Protein backbone atom coordinates (compact mmCIF):
# COMPACT_ATOMS: atom_id res chain seq x y z
CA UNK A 1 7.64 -83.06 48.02
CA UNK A 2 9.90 -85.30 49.90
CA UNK A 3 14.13 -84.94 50.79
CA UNK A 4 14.67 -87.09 48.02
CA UNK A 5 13.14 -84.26 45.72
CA UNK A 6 15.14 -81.55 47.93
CA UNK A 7 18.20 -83.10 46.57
CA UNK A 8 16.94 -83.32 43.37
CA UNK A 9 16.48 -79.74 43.08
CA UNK A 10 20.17 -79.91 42.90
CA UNK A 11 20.61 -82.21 40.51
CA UNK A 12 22.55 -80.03 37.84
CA UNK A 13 25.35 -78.71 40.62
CA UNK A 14 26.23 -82.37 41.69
CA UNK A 15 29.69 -82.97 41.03
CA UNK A 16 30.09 -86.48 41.02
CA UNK A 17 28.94 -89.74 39.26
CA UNK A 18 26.40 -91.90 39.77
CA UNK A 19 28.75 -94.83 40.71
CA UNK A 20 30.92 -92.75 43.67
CA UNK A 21 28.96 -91.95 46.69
CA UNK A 22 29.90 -88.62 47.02
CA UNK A 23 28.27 -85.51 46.51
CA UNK A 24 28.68 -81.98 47.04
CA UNK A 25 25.18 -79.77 47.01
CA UNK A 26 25.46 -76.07 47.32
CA UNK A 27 22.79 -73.79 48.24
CA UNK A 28 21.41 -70.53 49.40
CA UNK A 29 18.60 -70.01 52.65
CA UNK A 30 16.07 -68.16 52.37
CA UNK A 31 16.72 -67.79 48.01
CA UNK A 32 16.56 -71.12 47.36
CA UNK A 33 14.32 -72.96 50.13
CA UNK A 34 12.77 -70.65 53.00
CA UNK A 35 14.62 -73.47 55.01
CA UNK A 36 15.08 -77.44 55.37
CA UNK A 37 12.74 -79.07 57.02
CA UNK A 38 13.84 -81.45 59.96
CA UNK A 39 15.27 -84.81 59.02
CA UNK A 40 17.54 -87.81 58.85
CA UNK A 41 19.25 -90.15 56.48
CA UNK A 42 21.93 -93.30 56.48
CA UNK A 43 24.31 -91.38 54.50
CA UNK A 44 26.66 -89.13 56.22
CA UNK A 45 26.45 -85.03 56.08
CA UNK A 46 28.95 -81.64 56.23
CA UNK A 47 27.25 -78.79 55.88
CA UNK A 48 29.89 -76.19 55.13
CA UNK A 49 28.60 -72.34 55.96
CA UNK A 50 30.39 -70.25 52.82
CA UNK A 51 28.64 -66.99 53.62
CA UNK A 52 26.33 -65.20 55.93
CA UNK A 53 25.24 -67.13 58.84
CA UNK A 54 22.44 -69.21 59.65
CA UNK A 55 20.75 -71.86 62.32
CA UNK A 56 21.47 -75.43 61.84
CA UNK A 57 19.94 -77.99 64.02
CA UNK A 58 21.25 -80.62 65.05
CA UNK A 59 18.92 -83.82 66.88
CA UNK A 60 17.31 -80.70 68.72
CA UNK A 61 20.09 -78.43 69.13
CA UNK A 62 19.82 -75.00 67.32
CA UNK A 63 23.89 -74.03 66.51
CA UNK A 64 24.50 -70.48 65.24
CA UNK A 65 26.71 -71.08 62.36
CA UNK A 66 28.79 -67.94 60.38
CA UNK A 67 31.19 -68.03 57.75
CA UNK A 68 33.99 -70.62 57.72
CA UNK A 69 31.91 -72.93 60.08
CA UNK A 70 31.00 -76.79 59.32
CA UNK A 71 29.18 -79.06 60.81
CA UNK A 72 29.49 -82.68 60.96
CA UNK A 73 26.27 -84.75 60.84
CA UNK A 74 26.81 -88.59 61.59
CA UNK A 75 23.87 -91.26 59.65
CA UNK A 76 20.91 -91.32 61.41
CA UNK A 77 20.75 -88.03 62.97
CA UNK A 78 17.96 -85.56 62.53
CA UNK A 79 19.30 -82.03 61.32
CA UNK A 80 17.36 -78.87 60.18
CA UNK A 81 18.60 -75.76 58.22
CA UNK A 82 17.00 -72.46 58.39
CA UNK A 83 18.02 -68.64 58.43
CA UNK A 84 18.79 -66.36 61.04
CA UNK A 85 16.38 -63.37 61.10
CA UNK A 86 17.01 -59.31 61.97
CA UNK A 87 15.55 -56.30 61.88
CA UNK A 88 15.71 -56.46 57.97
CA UNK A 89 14.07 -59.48 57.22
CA UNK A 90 16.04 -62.81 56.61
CA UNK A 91 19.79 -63.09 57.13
CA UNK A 92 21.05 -64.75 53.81
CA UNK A 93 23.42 -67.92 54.47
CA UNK A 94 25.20 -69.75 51.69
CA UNK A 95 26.63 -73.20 52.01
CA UNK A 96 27.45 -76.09 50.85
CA UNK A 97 26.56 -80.10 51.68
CA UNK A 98 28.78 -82.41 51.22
CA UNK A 99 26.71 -86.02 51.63
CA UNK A 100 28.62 -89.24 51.04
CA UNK A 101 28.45 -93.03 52.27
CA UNK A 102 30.37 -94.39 55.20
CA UNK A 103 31.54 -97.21 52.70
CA UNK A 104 33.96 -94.83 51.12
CA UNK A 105 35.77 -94.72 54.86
CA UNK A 106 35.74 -97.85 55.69
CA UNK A 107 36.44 -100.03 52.66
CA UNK A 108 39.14 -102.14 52.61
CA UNK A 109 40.91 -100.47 55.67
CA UNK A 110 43.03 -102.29 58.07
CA UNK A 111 41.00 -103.73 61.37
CA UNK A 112 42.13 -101.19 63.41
CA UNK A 113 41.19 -98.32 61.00
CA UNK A 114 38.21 -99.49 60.54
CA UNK A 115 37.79 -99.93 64.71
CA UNK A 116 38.56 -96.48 64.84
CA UNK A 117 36.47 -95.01 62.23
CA UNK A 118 33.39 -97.34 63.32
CA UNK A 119 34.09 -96.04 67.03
CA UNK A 120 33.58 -92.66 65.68
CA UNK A 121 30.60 -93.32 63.43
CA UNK A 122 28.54 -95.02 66.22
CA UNK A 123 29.49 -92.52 68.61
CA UNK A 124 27.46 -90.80 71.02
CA UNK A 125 27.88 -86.43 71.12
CA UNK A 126 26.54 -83.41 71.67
CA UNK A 127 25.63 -81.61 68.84
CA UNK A 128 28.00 -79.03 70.24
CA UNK A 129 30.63 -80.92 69.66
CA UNK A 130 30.53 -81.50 66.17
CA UNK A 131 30.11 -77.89 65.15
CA UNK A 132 33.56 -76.54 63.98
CA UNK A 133 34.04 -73.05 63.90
CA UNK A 134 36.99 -71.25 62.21
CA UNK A 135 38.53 -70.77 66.03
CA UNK A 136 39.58 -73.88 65.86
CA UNK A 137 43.24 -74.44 65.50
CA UNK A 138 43.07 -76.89 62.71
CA UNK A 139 40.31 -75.15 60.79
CA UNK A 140 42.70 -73.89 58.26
CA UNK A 141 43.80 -77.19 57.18
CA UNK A 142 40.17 -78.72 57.11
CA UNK A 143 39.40 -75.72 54.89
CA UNK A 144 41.93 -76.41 52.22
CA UNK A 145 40.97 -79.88 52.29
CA UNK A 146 37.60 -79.31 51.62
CA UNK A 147 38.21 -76.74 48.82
CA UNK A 148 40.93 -79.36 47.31
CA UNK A 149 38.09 -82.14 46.98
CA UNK A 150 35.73 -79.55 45.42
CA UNK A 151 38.15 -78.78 42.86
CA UNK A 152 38.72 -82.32 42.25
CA UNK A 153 34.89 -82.98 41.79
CA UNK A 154 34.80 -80.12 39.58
CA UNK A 155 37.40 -80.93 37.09
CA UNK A 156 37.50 -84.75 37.61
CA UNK A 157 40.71 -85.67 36.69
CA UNK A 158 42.04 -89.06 35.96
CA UNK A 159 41.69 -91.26 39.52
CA UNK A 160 40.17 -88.16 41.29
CA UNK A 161 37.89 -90.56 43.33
CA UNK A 162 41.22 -91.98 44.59
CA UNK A 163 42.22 -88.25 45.88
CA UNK A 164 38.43 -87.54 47.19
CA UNK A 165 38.75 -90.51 49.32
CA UNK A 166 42.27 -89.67 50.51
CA UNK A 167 41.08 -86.12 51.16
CA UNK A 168 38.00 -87.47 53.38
CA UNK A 169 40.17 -89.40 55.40
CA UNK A 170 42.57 -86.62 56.15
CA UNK A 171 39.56 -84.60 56.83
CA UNK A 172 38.29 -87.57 59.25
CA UNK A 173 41.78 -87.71 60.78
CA UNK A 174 41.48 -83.91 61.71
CA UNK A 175 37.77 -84.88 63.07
CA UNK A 176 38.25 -87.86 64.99
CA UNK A 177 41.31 -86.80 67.01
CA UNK A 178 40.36 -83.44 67.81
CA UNK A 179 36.50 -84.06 69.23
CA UNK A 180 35.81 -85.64 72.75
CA UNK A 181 33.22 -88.41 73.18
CA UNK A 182 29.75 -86.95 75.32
CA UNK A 183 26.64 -88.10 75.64
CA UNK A 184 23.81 -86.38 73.74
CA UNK A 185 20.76 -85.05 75.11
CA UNK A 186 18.40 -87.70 73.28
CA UNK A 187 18.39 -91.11 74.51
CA UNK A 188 18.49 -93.62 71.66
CA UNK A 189 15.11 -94.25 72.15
CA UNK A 190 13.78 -91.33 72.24
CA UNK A 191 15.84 -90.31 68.64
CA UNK A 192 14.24 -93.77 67.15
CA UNK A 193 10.46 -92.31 68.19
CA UNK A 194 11.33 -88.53 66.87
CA UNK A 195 12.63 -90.08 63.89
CA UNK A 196 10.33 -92.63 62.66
CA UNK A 197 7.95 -89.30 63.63
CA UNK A 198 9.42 -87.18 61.18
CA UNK A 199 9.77 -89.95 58.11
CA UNK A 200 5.84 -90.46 58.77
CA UNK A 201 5.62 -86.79 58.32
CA UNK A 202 7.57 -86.67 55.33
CA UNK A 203 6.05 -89.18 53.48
CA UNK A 204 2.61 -88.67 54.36
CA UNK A 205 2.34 -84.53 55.24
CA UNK A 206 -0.30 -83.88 52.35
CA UNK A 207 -2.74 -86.42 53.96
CA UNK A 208 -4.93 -85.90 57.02
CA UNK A 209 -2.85 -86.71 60.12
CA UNK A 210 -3.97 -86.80 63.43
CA UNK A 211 -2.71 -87.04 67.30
CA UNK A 212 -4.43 -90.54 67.14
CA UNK A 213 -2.35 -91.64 64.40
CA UNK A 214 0.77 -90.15 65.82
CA UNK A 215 -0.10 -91.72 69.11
CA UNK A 216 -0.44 -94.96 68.02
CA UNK A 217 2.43 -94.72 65.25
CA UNK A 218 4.47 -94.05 68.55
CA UNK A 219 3.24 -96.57 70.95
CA UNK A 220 1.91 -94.25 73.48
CA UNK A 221 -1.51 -92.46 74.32
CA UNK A 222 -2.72 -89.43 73.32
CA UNK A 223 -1.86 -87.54 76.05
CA UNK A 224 1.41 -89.15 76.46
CA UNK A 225 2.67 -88.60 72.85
CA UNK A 226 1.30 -84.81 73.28
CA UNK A 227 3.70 -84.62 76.37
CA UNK A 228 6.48 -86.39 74.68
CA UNK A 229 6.41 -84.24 71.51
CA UNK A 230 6.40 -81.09 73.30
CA UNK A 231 9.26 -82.08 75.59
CA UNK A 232 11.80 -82.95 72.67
CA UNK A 233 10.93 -80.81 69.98
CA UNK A 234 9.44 -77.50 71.93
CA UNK A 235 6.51 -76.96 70.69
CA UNK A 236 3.07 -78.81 69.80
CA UNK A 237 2.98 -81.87 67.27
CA UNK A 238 -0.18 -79.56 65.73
CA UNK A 239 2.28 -76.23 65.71
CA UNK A 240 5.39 -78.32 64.03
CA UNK A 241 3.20 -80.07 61.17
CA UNK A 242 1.86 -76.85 60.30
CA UNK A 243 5.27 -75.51 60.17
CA UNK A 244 6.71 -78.29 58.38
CA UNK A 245 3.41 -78.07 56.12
CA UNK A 246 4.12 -74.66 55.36
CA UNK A 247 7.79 -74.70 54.40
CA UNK A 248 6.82 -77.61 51.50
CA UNK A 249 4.31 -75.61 50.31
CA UNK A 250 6.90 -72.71 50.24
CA UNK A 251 9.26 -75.23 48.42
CA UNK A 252 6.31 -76.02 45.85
CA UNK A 253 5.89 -72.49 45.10
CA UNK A 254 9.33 -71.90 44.58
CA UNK A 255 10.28 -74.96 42.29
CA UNK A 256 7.08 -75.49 40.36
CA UNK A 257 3.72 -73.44 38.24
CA UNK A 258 1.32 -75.56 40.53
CA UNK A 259 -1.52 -73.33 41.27
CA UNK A 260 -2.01 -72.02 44.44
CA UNK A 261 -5.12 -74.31 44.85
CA UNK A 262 -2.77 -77.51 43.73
CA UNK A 263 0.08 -76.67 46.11
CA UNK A 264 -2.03 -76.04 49.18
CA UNK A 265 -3.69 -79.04 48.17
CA UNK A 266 -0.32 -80.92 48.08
CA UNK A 267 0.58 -79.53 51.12
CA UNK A 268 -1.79 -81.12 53.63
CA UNK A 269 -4.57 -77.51 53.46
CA UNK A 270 -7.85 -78.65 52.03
CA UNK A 271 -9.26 -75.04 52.85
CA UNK A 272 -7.67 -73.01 49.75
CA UNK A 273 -8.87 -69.54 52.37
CA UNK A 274 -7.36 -71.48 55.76
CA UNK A 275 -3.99 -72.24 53.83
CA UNK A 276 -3.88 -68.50 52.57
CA UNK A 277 -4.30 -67.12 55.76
CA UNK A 278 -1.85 -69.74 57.27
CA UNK A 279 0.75 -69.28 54.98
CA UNK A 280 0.59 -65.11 55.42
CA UNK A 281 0.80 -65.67 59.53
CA UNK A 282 4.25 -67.59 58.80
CA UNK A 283 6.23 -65.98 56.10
CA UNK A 284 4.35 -62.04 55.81
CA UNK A 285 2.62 -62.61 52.09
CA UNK A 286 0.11 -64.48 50.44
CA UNK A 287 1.00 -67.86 48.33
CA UNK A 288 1.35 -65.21 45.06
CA UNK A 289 3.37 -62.29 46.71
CA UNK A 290 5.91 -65.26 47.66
CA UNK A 291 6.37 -67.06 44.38
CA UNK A 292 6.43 -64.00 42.83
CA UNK A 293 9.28 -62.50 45.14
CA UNK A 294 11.06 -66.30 44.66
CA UNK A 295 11.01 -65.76 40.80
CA UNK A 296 12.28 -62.28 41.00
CA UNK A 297 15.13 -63.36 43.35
CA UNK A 298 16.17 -66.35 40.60
């Protein structure tokens, strides 16, 4: 199961056509996914926190995000979703993404619109800075606009694509001059290598993958791409594959009546008894005790 099946999970709560590249995806962490795996796209992303609170990372930044928050995630970027935890288990977070193309900002603007927008687009931040909390001054107004456009995509009026465009350039407007240009922890190059990491990952988790392969996928030894993994991401490639492994087979339980032996299959774990035992060190249950909780919870 790939992104491109992520957002088709959400297929009946898309709001727009086909034809207008702009959509608006709600959803609920841990209920509907135990959490979304890191990753990165051309279109662009706001990820609007509606209730609860939750971790959303952002090219290797963890932000804290509660209620009212939203975070802006430019193409290209690698971003991750998953849930705060306490004493009582998972914190539930609800929220909404909002994914549309760049095209619907820049067509047919004048030059120096389209100067300014591209500036912004192709800019360089921390991840800090394009988390927007409900302290913010302006918050208020980017709220309303927000809801505005999902009422528009809801009841499609007449023209409403002419209104959703309007609204994302206000929104943009509200963006652009409030957030300061700084230089983000991850060197272009170093993004490029994470990220044609992760797409190798995504489209190839259920096969056997190795350090070898990753080394050479990478351009670097062994050793070197051990040391270079660990530094960005925190942790071992072997520790984040399982991870990643284990939240798609988590996904696979949730969304389809695969057999256990199927899914682990699917999800890179040969050994039906190593899969089991992996899957109950990261989430508390078995494969079974999960889907069943997952179908109780829907």
């Amino acid at each position: 199961m790939d992104m491109d099946q992520y957002q088709g999970y959400h297929e009946t709560k898309v709001h727009t056509s086909e034809d207008f590249p702009y959509n608006t995806l709600p959803c609920t962490i841990p209920l509907d996914f135990t959490s979304v795996p890191l990753h990165w796209h051309n279109t662009a992303e706001i990820i609007v926190v509606k209730k609860g609170s939750g971790i959303i990372g952002l090219d290797m930044t963890d932000l804290v995000c509660r209620e009212g928050d939203f975070v802006l995630v430019l193409p290209g970027h690698l971003h991750s979703i998953r849930p705060l935890k306490d004493e009582n288990g998972y914190v539930r977070m609800e929220y909404e993404n909002i994914i549309f193309s760049t095209s619907l900002l820049l067509a047919r603007q004048p030059e120096m619109t389209s100067s300014l927008i591209e500036t912004f687009l192709q800019g360089d931040y921390l991840p800090e800075v394009l988390h927007f909390s409900r302290k913010e001054r302006w918050h208020d107004n980017a709220r309303m606009i927000i809801e505005e456009t999902d009422l528009l995509c809801s009841q499609k009026p007449e023209g409403y694509q002419i209104a959703v465009r309007g609204n994302l350039l206000r929104l943009f407007y509200l963006i652009v001059s409030r957030t300061v240009r700084t230089p983000g922890k991850l060197r272009p190059g170093r993004l490029e290598k994470v990220k044609l990491i992760v797409k190798y990952v995504e489209d190839h988790f259920s096969e056997p993958i190795s350090i070898h392969d990753m080394a050479e996928l990478s351009g670097y030894s062994e050793s070197h791409f051990m040391k270079f993994f660990r530094d960005t991401m925190g942790m071992s490639f072997v520790s984040w594959l399982e991870r990643y492994r284990l939240s798609m087979a988590a996904r696979m339980l949730t969304l389809t009546d695969d057999p256990i032996l199927l899914v682990s299959a699917n999800a890179g774990y040969p050994n039906l008894s190593y899969f089991n035992r992996s899957f109950k060190a990261r989430y508390g249950m078995t494969p079974s005790s999960y889907r069943r909780q997952s179908a109780a919870a829907h």
